[in-house]
Coordinates of C-alpha atoms in Angstrom, one line a residue:
X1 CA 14.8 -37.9 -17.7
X2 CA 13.6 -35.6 -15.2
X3 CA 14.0 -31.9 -16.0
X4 CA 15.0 -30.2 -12.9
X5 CA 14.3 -26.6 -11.6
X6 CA 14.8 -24.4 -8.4
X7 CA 13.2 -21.7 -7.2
X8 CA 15.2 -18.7 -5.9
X9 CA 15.2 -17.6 -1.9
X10 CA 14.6 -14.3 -3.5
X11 CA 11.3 -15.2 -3.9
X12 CA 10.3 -14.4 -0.6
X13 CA 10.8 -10.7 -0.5
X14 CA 9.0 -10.3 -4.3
X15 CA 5.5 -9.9 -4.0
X16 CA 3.7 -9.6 -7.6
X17 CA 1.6 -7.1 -7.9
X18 CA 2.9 -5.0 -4.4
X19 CA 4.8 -1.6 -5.1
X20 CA 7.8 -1.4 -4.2
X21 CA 8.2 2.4 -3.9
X22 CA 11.7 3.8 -3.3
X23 CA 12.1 7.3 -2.8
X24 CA 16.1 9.0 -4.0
X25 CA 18.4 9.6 -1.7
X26 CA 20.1 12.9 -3.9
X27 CA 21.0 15.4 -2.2
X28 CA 19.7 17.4 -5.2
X29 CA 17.7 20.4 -4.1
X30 CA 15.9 21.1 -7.1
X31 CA 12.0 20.4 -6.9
X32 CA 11.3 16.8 -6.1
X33 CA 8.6 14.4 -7.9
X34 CA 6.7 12.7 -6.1
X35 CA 3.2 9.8 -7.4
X36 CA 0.0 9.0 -4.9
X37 CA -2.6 7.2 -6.8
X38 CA -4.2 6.8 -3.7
X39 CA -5.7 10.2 -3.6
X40 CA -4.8 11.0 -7.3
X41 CA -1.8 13.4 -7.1
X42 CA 1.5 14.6 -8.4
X43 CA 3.5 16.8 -6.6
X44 CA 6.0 18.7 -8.2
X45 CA 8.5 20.8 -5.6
X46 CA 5.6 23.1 -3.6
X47 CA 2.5 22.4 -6.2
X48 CA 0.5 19.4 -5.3
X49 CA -1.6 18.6 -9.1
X50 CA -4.7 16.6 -8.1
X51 CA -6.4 14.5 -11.3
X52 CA -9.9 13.7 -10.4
X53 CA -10.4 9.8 -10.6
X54 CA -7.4 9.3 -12.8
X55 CA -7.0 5.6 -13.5
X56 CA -3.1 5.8 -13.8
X57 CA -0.3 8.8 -12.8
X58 CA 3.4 8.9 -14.5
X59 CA 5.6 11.5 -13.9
X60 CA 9.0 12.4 -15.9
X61 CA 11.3 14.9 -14.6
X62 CA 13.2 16.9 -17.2
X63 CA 16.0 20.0 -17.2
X64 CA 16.1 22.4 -20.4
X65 CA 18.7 24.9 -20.1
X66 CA 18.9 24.8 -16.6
X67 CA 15.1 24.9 -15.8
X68 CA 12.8 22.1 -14.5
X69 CA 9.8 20.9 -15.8
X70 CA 7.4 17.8 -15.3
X71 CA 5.7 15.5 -17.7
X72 CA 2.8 14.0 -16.4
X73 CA 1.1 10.6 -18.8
X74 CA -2.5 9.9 -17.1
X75 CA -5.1 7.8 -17.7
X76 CA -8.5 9.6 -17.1
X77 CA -11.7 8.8 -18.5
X78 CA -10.2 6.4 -20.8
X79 CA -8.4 8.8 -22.7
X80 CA -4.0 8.8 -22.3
X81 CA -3.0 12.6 -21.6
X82 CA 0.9 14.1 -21.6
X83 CA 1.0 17.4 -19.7
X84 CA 3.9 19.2 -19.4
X85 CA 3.8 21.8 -16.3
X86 CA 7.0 24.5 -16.1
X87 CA 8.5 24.5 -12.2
X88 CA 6.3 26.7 -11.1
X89 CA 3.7 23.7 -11.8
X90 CA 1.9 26.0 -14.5
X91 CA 0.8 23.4 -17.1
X92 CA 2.1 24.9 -20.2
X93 CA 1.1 22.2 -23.0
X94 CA -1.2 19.6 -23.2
X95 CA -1.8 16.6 -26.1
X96 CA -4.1 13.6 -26.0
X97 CA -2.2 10.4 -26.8
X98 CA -4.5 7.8 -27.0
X99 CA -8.4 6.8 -26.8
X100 CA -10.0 4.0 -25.5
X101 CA -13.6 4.0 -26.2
X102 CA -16.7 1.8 -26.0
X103 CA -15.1 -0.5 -22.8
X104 CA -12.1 -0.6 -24.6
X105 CA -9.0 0.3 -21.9
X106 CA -5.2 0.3 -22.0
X107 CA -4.3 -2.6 -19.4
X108 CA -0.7 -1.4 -19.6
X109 CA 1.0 2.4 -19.8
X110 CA 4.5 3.5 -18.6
X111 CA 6.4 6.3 -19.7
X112 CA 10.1 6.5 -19.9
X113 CA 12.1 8.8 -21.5
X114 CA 15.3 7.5 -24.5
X115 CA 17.3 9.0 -26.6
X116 CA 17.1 8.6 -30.1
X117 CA 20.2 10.4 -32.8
X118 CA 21.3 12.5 -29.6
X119 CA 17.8 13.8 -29.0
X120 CA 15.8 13.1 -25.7
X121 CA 12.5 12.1 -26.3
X122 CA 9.3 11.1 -24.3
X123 CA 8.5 8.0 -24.9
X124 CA 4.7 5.9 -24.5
X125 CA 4.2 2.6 -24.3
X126 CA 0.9 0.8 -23.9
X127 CA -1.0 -2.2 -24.3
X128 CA -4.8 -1.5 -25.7
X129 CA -7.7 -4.1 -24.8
X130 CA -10.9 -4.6 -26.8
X131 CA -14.6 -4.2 -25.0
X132 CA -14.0 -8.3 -23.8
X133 CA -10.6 -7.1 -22.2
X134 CA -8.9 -8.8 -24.3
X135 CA -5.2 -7.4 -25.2
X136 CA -4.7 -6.8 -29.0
X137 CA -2.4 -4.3 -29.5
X138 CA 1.0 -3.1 -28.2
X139 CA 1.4 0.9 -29.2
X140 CA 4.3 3.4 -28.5
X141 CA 4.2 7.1 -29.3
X142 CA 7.7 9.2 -29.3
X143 CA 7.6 12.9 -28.4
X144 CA 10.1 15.9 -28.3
X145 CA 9.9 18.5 -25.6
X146 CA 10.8 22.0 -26.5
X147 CA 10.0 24.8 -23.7
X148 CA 11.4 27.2 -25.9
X149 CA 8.6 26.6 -28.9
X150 CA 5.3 27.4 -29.2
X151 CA 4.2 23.7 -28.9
X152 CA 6.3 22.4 -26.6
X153 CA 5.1 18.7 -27.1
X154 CA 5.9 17.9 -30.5
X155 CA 4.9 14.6 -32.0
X156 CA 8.1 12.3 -33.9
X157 CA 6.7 8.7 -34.0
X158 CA 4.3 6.0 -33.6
X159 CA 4.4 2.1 -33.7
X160 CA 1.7 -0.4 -33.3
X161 CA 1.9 -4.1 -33.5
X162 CA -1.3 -6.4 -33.3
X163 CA -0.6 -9.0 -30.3
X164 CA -0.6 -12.5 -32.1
X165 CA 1.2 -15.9 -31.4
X166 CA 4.2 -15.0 -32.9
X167 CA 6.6 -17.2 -36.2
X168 CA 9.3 -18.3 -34.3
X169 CA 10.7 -20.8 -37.2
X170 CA 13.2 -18.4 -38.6
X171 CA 14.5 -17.1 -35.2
X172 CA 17.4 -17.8 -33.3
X173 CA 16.7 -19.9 -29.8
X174 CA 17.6 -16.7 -27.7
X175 CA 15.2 -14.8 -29.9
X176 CA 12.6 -17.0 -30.3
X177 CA 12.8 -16.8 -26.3
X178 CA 12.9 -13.4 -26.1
X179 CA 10.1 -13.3 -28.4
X180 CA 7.6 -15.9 -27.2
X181 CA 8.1 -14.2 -23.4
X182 CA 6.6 -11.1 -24.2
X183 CA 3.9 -12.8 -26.2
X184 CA 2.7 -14.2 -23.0
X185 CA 2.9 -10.7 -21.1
X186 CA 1.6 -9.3 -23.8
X187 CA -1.3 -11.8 -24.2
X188 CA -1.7 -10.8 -19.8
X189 CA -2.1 -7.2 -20.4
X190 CA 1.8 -6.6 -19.9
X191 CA 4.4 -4.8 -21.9
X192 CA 7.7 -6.5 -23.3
X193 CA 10.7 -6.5 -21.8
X194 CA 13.8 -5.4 -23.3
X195 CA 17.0 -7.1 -23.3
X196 CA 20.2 -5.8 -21.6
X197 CA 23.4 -7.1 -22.8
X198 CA 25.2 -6.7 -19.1
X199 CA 22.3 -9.0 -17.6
X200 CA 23.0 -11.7 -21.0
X201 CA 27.0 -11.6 -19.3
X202 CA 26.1 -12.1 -15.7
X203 CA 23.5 -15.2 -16.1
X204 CA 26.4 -16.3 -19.1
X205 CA 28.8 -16.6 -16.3
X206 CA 26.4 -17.9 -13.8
X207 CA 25.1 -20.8 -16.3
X208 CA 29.1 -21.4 -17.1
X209 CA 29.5 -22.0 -13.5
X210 CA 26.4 -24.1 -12.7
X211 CA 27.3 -26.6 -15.8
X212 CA 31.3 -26.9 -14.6
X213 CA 30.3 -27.4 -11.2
X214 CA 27.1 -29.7 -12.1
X215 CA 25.0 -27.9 -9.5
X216 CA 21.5 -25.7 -9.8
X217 CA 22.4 -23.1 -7.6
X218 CA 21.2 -19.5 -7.2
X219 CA 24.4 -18.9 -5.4
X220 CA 27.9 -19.7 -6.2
X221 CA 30.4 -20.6 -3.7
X222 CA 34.0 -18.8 -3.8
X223 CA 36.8 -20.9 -5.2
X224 CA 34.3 -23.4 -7.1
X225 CA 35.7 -23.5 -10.4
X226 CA 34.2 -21.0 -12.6
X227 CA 33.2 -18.8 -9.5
X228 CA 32.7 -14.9 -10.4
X229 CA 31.0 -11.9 -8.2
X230 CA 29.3 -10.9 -11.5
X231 CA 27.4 -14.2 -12.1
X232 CA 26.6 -14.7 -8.3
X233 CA 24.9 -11.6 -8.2
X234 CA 22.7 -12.6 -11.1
X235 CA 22.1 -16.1 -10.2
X236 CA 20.4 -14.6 -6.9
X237 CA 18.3 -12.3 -9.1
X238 CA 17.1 -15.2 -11.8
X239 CA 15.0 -18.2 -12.4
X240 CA 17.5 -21.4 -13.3
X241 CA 17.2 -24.6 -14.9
X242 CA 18.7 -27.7 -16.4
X243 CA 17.6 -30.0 -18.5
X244 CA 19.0 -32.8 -20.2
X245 CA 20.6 -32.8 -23.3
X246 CA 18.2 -29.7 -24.6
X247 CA 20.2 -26.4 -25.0
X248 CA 16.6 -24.5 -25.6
X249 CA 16.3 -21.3 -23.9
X250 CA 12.7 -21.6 -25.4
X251 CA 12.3 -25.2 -23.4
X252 CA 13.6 -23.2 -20.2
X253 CA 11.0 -20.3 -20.4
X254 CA 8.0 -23.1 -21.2
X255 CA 8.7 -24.9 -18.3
X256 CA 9.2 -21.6 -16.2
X257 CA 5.6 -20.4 -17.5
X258 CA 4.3 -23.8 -17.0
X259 CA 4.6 -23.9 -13.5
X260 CA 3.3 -21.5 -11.1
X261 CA 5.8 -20.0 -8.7
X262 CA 8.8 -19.3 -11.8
X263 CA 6.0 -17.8 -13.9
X264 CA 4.2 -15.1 -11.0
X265 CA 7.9 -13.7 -11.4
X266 CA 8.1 -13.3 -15.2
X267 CA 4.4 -11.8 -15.1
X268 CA 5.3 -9.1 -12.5
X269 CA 4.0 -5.2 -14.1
X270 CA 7.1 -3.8 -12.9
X271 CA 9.4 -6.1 -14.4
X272 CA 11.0 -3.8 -17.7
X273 CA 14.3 -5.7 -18.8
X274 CA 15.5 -8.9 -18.7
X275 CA 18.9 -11.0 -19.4
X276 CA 19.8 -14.9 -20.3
X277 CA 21.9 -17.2 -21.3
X278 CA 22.4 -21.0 -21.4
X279 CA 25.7 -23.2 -20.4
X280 CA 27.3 -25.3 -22.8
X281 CA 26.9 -29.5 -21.7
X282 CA 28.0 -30.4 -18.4
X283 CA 29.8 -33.5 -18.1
X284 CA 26.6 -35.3 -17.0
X285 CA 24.9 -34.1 -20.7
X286 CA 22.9 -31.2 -18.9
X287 CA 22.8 -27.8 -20.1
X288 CA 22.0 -24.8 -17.3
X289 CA 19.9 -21.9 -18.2
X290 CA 19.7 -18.5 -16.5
X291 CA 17.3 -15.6 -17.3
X292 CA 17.4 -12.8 -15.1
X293 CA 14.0 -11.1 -13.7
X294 CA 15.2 -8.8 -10.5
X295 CA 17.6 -6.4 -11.7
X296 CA 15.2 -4.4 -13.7
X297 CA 12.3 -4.2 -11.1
X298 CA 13.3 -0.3 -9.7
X299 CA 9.5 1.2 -9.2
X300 CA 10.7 5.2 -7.8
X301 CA 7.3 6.6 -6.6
X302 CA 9.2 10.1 -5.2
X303 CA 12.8 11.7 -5.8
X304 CA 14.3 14.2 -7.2
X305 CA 16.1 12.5 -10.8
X306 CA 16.2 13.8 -14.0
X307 CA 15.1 11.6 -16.9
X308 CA 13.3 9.1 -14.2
X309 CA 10.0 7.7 -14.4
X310 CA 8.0 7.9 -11.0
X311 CA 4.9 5.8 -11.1
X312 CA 2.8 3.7 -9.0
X313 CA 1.3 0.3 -10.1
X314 CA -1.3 0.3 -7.2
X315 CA -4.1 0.1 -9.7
X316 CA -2.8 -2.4 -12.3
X317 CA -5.7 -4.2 -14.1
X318 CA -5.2 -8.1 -13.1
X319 CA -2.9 -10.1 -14.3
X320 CA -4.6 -13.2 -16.1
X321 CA -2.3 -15.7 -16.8
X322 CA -4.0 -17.1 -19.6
X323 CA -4.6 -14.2 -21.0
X324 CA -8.4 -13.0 -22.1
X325 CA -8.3 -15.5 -25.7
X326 CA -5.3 -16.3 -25.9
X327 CA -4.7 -19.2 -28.0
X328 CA -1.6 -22.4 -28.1
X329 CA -1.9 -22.4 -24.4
X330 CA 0.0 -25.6 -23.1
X331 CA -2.0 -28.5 -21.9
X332 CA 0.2 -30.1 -18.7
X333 CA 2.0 -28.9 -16.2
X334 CA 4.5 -31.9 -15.2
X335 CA 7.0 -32.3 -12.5
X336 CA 10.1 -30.5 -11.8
X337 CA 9.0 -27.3 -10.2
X338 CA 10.6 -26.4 -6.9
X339 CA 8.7 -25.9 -4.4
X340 CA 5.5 -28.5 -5.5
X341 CA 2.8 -26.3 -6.3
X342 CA 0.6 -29.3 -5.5
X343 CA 2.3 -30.5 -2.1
X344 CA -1.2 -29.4 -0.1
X345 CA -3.6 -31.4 -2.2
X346 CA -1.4 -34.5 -2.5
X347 CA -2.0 -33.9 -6.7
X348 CA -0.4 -36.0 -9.0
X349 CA 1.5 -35.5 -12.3
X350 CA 1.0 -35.1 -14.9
X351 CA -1.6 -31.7 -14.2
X352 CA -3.1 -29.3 -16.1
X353 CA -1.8 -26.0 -17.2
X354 CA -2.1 -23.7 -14.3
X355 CA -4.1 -20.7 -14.2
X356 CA -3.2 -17.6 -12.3
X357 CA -4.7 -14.3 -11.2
X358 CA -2.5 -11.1 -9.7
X359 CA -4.3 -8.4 -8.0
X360 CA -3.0 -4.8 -8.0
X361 CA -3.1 -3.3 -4.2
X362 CA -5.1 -0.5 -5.4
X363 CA -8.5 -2.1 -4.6
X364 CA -8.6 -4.4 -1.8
X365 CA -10.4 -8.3 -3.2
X366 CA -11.8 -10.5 -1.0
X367 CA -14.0 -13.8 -1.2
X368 CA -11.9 -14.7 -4.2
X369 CA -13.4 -18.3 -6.2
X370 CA -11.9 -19.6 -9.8
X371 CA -13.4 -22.0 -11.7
X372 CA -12.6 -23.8 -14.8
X373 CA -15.2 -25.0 -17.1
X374 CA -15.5 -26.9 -20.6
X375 CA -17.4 -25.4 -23.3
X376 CA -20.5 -27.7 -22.2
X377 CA -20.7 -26.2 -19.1
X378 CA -19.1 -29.0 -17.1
X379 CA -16.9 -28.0 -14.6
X380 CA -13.4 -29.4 -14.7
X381 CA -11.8 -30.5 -11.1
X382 CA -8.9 -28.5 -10.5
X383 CA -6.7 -27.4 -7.4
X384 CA -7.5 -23.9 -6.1
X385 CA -4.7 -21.9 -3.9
X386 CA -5.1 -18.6 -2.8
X387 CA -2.7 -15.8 -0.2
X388 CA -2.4 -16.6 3.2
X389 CA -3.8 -20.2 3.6
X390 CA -2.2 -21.5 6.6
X391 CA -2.5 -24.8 6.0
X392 CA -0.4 -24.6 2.3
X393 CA 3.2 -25.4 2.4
X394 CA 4.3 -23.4 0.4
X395 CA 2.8 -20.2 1.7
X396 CA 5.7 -18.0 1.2
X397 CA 5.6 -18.6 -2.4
X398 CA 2.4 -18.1 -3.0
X399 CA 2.4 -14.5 -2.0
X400 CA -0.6 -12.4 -3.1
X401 CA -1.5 -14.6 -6.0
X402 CA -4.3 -16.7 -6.6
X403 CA -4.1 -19.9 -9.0
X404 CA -5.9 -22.9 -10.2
X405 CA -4.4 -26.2 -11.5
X406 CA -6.3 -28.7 -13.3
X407 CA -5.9 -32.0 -11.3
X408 CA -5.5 -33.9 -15.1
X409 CA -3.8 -32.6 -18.7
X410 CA -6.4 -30.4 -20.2
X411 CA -7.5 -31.1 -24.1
X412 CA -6.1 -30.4 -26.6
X413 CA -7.2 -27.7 -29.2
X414 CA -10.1 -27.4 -26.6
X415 CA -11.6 -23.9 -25.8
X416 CA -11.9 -23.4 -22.0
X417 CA -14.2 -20.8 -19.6
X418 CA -12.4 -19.1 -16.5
X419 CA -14.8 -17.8 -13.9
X420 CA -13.9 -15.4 -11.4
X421 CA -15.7 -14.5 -8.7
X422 CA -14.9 -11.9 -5.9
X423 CA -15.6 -8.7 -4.0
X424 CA -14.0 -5.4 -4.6
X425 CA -13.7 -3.2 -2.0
X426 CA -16.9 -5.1 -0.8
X427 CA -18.5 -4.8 -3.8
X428 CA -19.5 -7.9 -6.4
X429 CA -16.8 -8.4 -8.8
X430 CA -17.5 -11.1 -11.5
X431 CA -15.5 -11.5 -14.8
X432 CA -15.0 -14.7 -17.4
X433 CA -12.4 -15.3 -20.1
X434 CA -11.6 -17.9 -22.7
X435 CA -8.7 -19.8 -24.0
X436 CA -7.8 -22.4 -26.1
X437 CA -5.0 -24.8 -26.1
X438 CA -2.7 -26.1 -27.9

């Protein structure tokens, strides 16, 4: 039986790898914050704080006893800095976080500020690449901030975790689901998401009302049994599914990855917290699966809010999806996705596992080629759709992603070569990765 999926109309105003800067509207007069990566800046009220070719800018507002300072995470010359400046944008303390030496780099960085036993903290998150760009570690450093001490950035904790395929046989589904996603960002360069229990109730209710009403919907229609505002408001922000008789959130998510459209949505940098749930049986044996990936996209690049991170993800490294040797990659992608990624080429199913490539806006890429080889050298023929290409169908979709689809299943327990060719800001831009499959 066919396992059916639709893609969401809100598809069309989310462009992966495009910043979606939103500035406060407080009325707050207290010095405002604001990120240009573009000319490598932070501005903090009246000082404008230039770094010199840094890679990466996150800024933190915070308010001690009624005073303003700024925390400042950048990535320059491969080191990870915090700098804390008062509001007179005197930098006042300074400690290195991380290093990434010998072409090793952090593909990922964000900090975000939690609260841990009624304490505020500073916390760092990042995703560490060896010299072949491949991501192997996940890392997070926790911080106190104390203006009043000598040093002001004190050190409280540190946790690394080596980025593997993970043990999913003693999970539950939703874990296991939870788990395996932010493998796969993780295995792209991108840090997990966490999961919010008010985005679990909305895509519950939304999955409840798809199942009693045996309709894949994004949208639910007032006085339909089951109707609520909460779950049409997450319905519009989520990838759905049904499939038959399998009550797997794990099945939803691989056939979300699997194609291309659901999975340039899931693999978005600005993407920090997700939500999901899945129905109980329809009446028709189908089960309906929800998981949100909208709600928690808020990128602020300028404002004036305490305890907010203002960032920019103009210079994101790309987003290979699979990731630099990343291993159990699928072999097929079969029907079922919604639009056909391979309406333009007249492809038939079953396909290969796709292969996709997002772009930060940073650095302007032109003259884009992928190509897919065997460890022989042969090539392997494969469906190549990039931005913009008037005569694909699905344009809209597409966006400003570039992927490649083998025209037949790939082996299995086969290592493949991805070539990418292209020009960076009219320069030569070459790079190659491995995977293996499943």
């Amino acid at each position: 039986m066919l396992k059916n999926f639709l893609i969401f109309s809100f598809f069309l105003l989310f462009l992966p790898g495009i910043v979606f800067g939103k500035t406060t509207t407080s009325k707050n007069t207290s010095p405002a914050v604001q990120i240009d990566l573009f000319s490598h800046t932070v501005t903090f009220g009246a000082k404008t704080i230039t770094y010199d070719s840094a890679k990466d800018l996150q800024a933190v507002r915070l308010e001690r006893q009624h005073k303003y300072y700024l925390a400042v995470l950048r990535f320059q010359k491969n080191i990870l800095r915090l700098d804390v400046y008062n509001q007179n944008g005197k930098k006042i303390d300074t400690e290195k976080i991380a290093k990434a030496p010998g072409g090793q780099d952090f593909s990922s960085r964000q900090l975000s500020v939690v609260t841990v036993n009624d304490h505020q903290l500073l916390k760092i998150s990042s995703i560490k690449t060896n010299e072949k760009q491949q991501p192997i570690q996940y890392l997070v450093k926790k911080y106190r901030i104390n203006p009043d001490k000598k040093r002001i950035i004190k050190y409280k904790s540190a946790f690394q975790k080596d980025i593997v395929y993970p043990n999913l046989s003693s999970l539950t589904d939703a874990d296991a689901m939870l788990k395996l996603l932010n493998y796969y960002r993780q295995a792209s360069g991108l840090l997990p998401l966490k999961r919010y229990a008010d985005l679990d109730s909305g895509c519950q209710q939304h999955a409840q009302y798809m199942a009693s009403n045996n309709i894949l919907e994004h949208y639910e229609e007032e006085g339909r049994p089951g109707y609520s505002d909460e779950g049409n408001t997450a319905g519009g922000s989520s990838n759905v599914a049904r499939l038959y008789k399998d009550a797997s959130m794990v099945s939803a998510l691989q056939k979300w990855l699997n194609g291309t459209y659901h999975r340039l949505l899931l693999m978005y940098g600005g993407l920090y917290g997700t939500g999901f749930a899945v129905s109980g049986p329809s009446s028709t044996n189908y089960y309906y699966s929800c998981l949100n990936i909208l709600t928690k996209t808020d990128i602020y690049t300028a404002g004036q809010e305490t305890n907010v991170t203002y960032a920019d993800l103009a210079n994101t490294n790309p987003v290979l999806t699979p990731g630099v040797n990343e291993v159990n990659v699928p072999t097929t992608l079969t029907a079922g996705e919604w639009p056909d990624p391979l309406a333009k080429f007249g492809g038939h199913y079953p396909a290969g596992y796709p292969i996709t490539v997002i772009f930060g806006s940073l650095h302007y890429f032109s003259e884009v080629n992928l190509r897919l080889f065997k460890l022989n050298g042969e090539q392997v023929f494969a469906y190549f759709q990039k931005p913009g290409d008037q005569t694909d169908p699905n344009i809209l979709y597409q966006n400003n992603a570039y992927s490649l689809i083998p025209a037949a299943p790939l082996a299995t327990h086969n290592t493949y070569r991805v070539r990418l060719d292209a020009k960076r800001d009219s320069q030569p831009y070459t790079f190659d990765w491995y995977f293996t499959t499943q």
